[in-house]
Short mmCIF file of C-alpha atoms in Angstrom, two decimals:
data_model
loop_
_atom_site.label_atom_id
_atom_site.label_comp_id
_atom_site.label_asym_id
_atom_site.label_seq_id
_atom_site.Cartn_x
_atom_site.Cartn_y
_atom_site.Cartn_z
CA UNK A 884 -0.38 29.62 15.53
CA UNK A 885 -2.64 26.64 16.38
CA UNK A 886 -3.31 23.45 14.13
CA UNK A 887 -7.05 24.53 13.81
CA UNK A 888 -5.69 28.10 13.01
CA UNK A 889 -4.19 27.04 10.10
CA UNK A 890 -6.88 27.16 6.83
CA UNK A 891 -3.85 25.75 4.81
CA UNK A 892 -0.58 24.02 3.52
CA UNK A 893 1.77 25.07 0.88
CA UNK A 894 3.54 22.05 -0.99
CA UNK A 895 6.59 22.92 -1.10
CA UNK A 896 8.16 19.79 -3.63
CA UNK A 897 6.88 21.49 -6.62
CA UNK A 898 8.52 24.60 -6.41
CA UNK A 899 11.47 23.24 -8.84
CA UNK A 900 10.12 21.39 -10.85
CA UNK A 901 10.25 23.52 -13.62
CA UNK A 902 10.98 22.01 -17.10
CA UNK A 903 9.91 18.61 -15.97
CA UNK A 904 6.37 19.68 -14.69
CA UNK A 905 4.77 18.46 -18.19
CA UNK A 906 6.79 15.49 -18.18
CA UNK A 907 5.63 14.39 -14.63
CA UNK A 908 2.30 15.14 -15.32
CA UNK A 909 2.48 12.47 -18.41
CA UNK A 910 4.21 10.13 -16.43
CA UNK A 911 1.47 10.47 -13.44
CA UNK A 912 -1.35 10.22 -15.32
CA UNK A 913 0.07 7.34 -17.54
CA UNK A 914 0.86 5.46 -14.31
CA UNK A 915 -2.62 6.10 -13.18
CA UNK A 916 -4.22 4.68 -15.85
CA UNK A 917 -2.25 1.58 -15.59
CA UNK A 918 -2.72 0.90 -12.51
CA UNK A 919 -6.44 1.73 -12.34
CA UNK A 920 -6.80 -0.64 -15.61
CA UNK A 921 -4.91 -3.18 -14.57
CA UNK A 922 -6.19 -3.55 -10.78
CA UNK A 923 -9.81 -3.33 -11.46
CA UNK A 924 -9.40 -6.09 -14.47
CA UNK A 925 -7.95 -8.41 -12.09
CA UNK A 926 -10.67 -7.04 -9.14
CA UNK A 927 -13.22 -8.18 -11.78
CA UNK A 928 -11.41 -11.19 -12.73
CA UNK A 929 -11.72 -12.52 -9.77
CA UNK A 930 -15.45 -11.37 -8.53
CA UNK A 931 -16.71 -12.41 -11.57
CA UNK A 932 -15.58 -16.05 -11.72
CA UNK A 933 -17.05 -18.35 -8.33
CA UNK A 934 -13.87 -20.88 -9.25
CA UNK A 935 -11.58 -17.98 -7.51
CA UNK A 936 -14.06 -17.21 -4.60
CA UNK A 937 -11.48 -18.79 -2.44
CA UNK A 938 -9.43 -17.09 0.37
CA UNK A 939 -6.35 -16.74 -1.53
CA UNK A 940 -8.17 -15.00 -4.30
CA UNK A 941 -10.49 -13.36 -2.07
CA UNK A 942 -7.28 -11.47 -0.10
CA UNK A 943 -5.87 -10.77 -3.76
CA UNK A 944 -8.83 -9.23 -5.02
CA UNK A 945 -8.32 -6.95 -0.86
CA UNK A 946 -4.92 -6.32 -2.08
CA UNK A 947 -6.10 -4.86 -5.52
CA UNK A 948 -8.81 -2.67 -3.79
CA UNK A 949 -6.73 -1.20 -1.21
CA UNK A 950 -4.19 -0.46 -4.12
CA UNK A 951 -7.17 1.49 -5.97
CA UNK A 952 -8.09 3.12 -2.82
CA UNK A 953 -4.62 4.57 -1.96
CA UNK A 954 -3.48 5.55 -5.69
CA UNK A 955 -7.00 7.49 -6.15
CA UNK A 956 -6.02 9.47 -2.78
CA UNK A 957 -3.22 10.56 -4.23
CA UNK A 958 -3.22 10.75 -8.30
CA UNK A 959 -6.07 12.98 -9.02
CA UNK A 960 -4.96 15.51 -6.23
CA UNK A 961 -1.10 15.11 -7.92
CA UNK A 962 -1.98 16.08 -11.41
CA UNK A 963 -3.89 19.21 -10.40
CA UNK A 964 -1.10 20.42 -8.50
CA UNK A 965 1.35 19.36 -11.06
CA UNK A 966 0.27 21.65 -13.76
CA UNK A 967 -1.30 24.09 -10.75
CA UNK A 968 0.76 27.50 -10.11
CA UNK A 969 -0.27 28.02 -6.17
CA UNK A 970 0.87 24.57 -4.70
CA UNK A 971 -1.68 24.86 -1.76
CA UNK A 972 -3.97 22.62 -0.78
CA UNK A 973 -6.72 22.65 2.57
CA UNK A 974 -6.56 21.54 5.91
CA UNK A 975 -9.04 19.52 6.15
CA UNK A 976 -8.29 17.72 2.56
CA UNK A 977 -4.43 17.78 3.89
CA UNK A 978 -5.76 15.44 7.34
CA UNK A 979 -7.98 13.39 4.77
CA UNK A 980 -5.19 12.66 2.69
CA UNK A 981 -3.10 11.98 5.94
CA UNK A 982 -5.75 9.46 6.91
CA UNK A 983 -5.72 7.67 3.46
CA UNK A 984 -2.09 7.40 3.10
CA UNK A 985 -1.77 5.48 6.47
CA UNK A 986 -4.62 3.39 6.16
CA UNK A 987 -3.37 2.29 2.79
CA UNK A 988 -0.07 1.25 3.79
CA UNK A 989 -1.36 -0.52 7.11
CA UNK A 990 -4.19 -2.41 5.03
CA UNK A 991 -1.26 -3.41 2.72
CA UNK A 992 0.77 -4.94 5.13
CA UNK A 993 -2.09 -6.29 6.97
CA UNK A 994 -3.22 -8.39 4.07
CA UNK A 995 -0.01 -9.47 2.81
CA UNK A 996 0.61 -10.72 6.66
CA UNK A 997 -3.16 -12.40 5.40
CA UNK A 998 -1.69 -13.56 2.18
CA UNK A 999 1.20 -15.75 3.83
CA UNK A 1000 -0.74 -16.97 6.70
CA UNK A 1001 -3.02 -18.58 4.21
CA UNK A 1002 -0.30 -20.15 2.12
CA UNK A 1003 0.77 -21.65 4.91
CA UNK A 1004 -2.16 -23.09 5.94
CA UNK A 1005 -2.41 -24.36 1.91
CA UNK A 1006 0.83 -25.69 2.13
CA UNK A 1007 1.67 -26.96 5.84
CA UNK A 1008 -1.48 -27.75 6.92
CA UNK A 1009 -3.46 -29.11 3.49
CA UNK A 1010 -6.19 -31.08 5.36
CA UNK A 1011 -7.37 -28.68 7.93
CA UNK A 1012 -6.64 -26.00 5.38
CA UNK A 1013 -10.91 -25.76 5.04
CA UNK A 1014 -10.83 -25.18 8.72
CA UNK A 1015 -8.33 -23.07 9.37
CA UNK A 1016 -9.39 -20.35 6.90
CA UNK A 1017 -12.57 -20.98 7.27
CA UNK A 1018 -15.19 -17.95 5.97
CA UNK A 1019 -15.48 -17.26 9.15
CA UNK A 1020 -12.06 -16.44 9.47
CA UNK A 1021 -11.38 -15.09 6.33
CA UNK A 1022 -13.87 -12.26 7.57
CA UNK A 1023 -12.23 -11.96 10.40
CA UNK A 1024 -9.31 -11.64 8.47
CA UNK A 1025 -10.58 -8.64 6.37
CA UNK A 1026 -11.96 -7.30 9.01
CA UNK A 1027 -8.90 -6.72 10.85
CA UNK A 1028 -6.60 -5.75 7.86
CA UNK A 1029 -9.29 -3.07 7.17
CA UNK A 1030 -10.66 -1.94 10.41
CA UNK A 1031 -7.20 -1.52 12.21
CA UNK A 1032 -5.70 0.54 9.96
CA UNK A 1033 -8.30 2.94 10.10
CA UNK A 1034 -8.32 3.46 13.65
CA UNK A 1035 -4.91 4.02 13.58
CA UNK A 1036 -4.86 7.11 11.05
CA UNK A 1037 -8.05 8.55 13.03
CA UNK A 1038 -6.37 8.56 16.91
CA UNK A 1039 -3.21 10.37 15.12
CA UNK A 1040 -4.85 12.80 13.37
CA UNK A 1041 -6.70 13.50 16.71
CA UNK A 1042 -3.99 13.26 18.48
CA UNK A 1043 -2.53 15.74 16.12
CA UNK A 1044 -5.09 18.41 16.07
CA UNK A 1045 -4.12 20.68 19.28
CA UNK A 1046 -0.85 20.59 18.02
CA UNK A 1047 0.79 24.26 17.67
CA UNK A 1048 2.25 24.74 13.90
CA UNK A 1049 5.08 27.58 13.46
CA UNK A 1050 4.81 27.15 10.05
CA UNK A 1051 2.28 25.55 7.11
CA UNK A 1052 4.84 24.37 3.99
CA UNK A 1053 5.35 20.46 3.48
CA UNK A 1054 8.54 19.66 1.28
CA UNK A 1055 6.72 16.79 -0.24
CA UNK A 1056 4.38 16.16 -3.53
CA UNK A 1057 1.70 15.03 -1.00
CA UNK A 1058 0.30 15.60 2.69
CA UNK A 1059 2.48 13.19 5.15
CA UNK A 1060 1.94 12.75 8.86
CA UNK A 1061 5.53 13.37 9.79
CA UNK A 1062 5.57 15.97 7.68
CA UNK A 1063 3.09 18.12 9.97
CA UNK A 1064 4.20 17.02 12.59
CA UNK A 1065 7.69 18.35 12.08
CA UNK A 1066 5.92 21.76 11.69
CA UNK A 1067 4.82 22.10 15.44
CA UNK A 1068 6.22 24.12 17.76
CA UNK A 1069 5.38 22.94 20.84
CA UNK A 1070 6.04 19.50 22.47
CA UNK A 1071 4.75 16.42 19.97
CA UNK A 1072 6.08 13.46 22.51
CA UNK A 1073 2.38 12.09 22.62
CA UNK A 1074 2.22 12.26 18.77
CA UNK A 1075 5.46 10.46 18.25
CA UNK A 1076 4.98 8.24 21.58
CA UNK A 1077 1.75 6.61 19.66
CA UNK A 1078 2.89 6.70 16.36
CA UNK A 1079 5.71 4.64 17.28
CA UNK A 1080 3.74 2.29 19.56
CA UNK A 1081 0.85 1.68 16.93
CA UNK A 1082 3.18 1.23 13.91
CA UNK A 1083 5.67 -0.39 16.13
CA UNK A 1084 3.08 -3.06 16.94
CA UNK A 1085 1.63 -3.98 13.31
CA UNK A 1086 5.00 -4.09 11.85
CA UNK A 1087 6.37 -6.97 14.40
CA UNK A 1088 2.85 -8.37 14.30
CA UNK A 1089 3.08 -9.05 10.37
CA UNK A 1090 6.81 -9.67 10.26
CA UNK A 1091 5.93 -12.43 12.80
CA UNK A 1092 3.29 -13.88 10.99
CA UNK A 1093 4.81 -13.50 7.88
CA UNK A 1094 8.00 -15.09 8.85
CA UNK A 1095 6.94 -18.00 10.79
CA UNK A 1096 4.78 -18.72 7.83
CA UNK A 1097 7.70 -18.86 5.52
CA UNK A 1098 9.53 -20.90 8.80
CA UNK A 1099 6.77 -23.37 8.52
CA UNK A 1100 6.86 -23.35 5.07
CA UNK A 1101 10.57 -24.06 4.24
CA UNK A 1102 10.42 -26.73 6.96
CA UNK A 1103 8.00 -28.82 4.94
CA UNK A 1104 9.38 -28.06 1.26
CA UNK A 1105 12.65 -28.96 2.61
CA UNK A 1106 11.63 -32.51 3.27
CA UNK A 1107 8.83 -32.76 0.66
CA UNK A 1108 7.76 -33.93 -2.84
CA UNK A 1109 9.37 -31.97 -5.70
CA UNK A 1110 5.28 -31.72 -6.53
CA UNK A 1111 5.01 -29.84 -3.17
CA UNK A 1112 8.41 -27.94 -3.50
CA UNK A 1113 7.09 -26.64 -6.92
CA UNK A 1114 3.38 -25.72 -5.64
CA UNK A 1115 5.06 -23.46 -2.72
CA UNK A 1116 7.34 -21.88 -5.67
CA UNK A 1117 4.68 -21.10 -7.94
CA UNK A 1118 2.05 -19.81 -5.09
CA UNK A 1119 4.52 -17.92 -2.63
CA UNK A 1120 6.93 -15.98 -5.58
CA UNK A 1121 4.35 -13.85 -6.23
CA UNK A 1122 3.64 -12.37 -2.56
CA UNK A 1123 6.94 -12.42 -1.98
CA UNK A 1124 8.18 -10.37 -4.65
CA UNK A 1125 4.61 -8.12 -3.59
CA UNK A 1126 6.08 -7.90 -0.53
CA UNK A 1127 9.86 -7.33 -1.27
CA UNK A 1128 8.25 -4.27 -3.64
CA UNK A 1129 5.59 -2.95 -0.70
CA UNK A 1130 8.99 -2.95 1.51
CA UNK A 1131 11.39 -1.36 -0.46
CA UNK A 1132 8.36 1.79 -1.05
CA UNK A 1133 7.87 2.41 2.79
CA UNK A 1134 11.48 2.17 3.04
CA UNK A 1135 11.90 4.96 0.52
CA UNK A 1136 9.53 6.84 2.49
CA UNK A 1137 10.70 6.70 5.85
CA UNK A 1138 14.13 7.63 4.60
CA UNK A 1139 13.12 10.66 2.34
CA UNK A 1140 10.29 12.03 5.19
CA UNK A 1141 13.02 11.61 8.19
CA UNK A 1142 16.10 12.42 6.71
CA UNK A 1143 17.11 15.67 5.52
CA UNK A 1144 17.34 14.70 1.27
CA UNK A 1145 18.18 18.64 0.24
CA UNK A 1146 21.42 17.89 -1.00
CA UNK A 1147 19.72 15.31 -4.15
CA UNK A 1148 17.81 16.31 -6.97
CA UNK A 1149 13.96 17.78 -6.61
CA UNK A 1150 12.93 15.12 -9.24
CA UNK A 1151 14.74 12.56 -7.73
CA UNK A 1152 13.30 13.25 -4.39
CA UNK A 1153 9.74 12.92 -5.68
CA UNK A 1154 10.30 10.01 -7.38
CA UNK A 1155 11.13 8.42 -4.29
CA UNK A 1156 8.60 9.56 -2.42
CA UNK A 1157 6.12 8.33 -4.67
CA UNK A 1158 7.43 5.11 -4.98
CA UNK A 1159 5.15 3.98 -1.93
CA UNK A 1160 2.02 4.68 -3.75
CA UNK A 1161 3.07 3.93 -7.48
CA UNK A 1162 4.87 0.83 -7.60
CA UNK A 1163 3.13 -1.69 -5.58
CA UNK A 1164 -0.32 -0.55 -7.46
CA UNK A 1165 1.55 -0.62 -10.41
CA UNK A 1166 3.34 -3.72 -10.04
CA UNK A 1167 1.60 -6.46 -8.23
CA UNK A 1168 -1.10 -7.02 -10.87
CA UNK A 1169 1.66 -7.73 -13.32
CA UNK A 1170 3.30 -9.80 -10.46
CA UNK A 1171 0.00 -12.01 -10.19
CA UNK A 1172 -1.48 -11.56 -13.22
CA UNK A 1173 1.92 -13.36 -14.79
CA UNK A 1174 2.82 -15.66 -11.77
CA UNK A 1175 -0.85 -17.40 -11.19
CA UNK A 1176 -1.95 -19.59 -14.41
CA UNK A 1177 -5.32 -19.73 -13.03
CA UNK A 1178 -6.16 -15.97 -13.24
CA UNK A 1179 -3.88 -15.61 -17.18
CA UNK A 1180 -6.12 -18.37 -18.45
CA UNK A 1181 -9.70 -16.46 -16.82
CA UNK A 1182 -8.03 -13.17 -17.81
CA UNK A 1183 -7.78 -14.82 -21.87
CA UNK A 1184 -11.55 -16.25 -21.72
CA UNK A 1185 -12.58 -12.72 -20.19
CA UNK A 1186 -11.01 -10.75 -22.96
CA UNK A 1187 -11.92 -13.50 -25.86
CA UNK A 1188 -15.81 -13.39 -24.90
CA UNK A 1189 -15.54 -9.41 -25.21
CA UNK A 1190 -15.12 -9.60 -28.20
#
């Protein structure tokens, strides 16, 4: 049958749950919570308050928004089918999801790859740090980490639509690219060809960025100030433990959407594929919120003049 045939997808992840249906859905919607608390705080921290309308806080507060945007995709639609009894969910919500998914985790990366470019401008390059992230460039910036993305998900989702489908059940909690994908039954080279090339390209595109920032970076603490050593500690921990966490959830995910993961448990294989969209939201406003004095003591006048 062909893609646009197809009115529907069954989920299959949820079929054994059983017992621990209730205990998910508690879990999900606690998480939720959390992380839509805790992200739009910070969001508003920062918005709120013109002494952190710089870039570094300006990409944070990107970070936080994209983290909103990808854990909404996926939450609200997770707790209905949690406690649903026909796992099914449309086509055309199924390619929406698709597109949200991927555009979250390529904004992500993008404006970490952001993140460290800027700290080494802060850090390597202190007097033509006005300069070189200029607003100008910070829009650029943005820009890119946001519009890129984007374009991605749409070409493969078109480039996925005359695909022919032999079947319409997805082994996962969520709609997934790959997922489909493996459902065709005719030839899915172009597909794969582009999915490769596109990822392929913003993955060695950040990793370079990221890592000749951190080059740069260990160059100068290496033969700097122990004031300079400890500014670089206390401003790059944070995005790199973001990005150790961010790496370590698409990591989960390639290996539980390529590999066949029948042999472990149902619950653990949904916790891992989750991890992608849980713990980064989840985690990196604890990360900042903990590792940047600046925002704890904004955060503490925020929450004292509430009162």
């Amino acid at each position: 049958m062909n893609s646009s045939q197809v009115s529907y997808f069954l989920l299959g992840a949820y079929e054994n749950l059983g017992a621990y249906s209730y205990l998910l859905f508690t879990l999900v919607l606690l998480f939720y919570l959390l992380i839509v608390a805790s992200n739009l705080l910070l969001t508003a921290v920062i918005c709120l308050n013109r002494s952190l309308h710089q870039p570094m806080y300006v990409l944070l507060c990107s970070l936080f928004v994209n983290q909103l945007y990808g854990s909404t995709a996926l939450f609200p639609f997770l707790l209905l089918q949690i406690l649903s009894d026909l796992h099914a969910v449309s086509a055309s919500f199924c390619f929406l999801q698709i597109f949200c998914v991927h555009s979250y985790g390529g904004v992500e990366f993008m404006t970490l790859a952001a993140m460290a470019y800027d700290r080494y401008a802060a850090i390597c390059q202190p007097l033509q740090y006005q300069r070189l992230m200029s607003s100008s460039r910070l829009a650029l910036l943005l820009a890119a980490a946001w519009w890129y993305p984007s374009v991605f998900a749409v070409v493969l989702l078109w480039l996925r639509s005359p695909l022919q489908l032999c079947g319409n059940t997805i082994h996962k909690v969520y709609c997934g690219s790959h997922a489909v994908v493996k459902l065709s039954c005719s030839g899915s080279t172009a597909v794969n060809a582009y999915r490769l090339v596109a990822t392929f390209s913003v993955v060695v595109g950040c990793l370079l960025v990221i890592g000749y920032s951190y080059l740069r970076i260990l160059q100068v603490c290496s033969s700097g100030s122990r004031r300079t050593r400890q500014k670089a500690v206390s401003t790059c921990s944070p995005h790199l433990a973001s990005l150790l966490n961010f790496s370590i959830g698409v990591a989960f995910e390639t290996v539980q959407s390529r590999l066949d993961m029948q042999h472990l448990p149902n619950l653990l294989r949904v916790v891992l594929s989750l991890y992608f969209l849980t713990c980064p939201p989840l985690l990196n406003p604890v990360i900042y919120g903990l590792k940047m004095s600046k925002l704890q003591r904004l955060y503490q006048r925020l929450m004292s003049s509430s009162r």
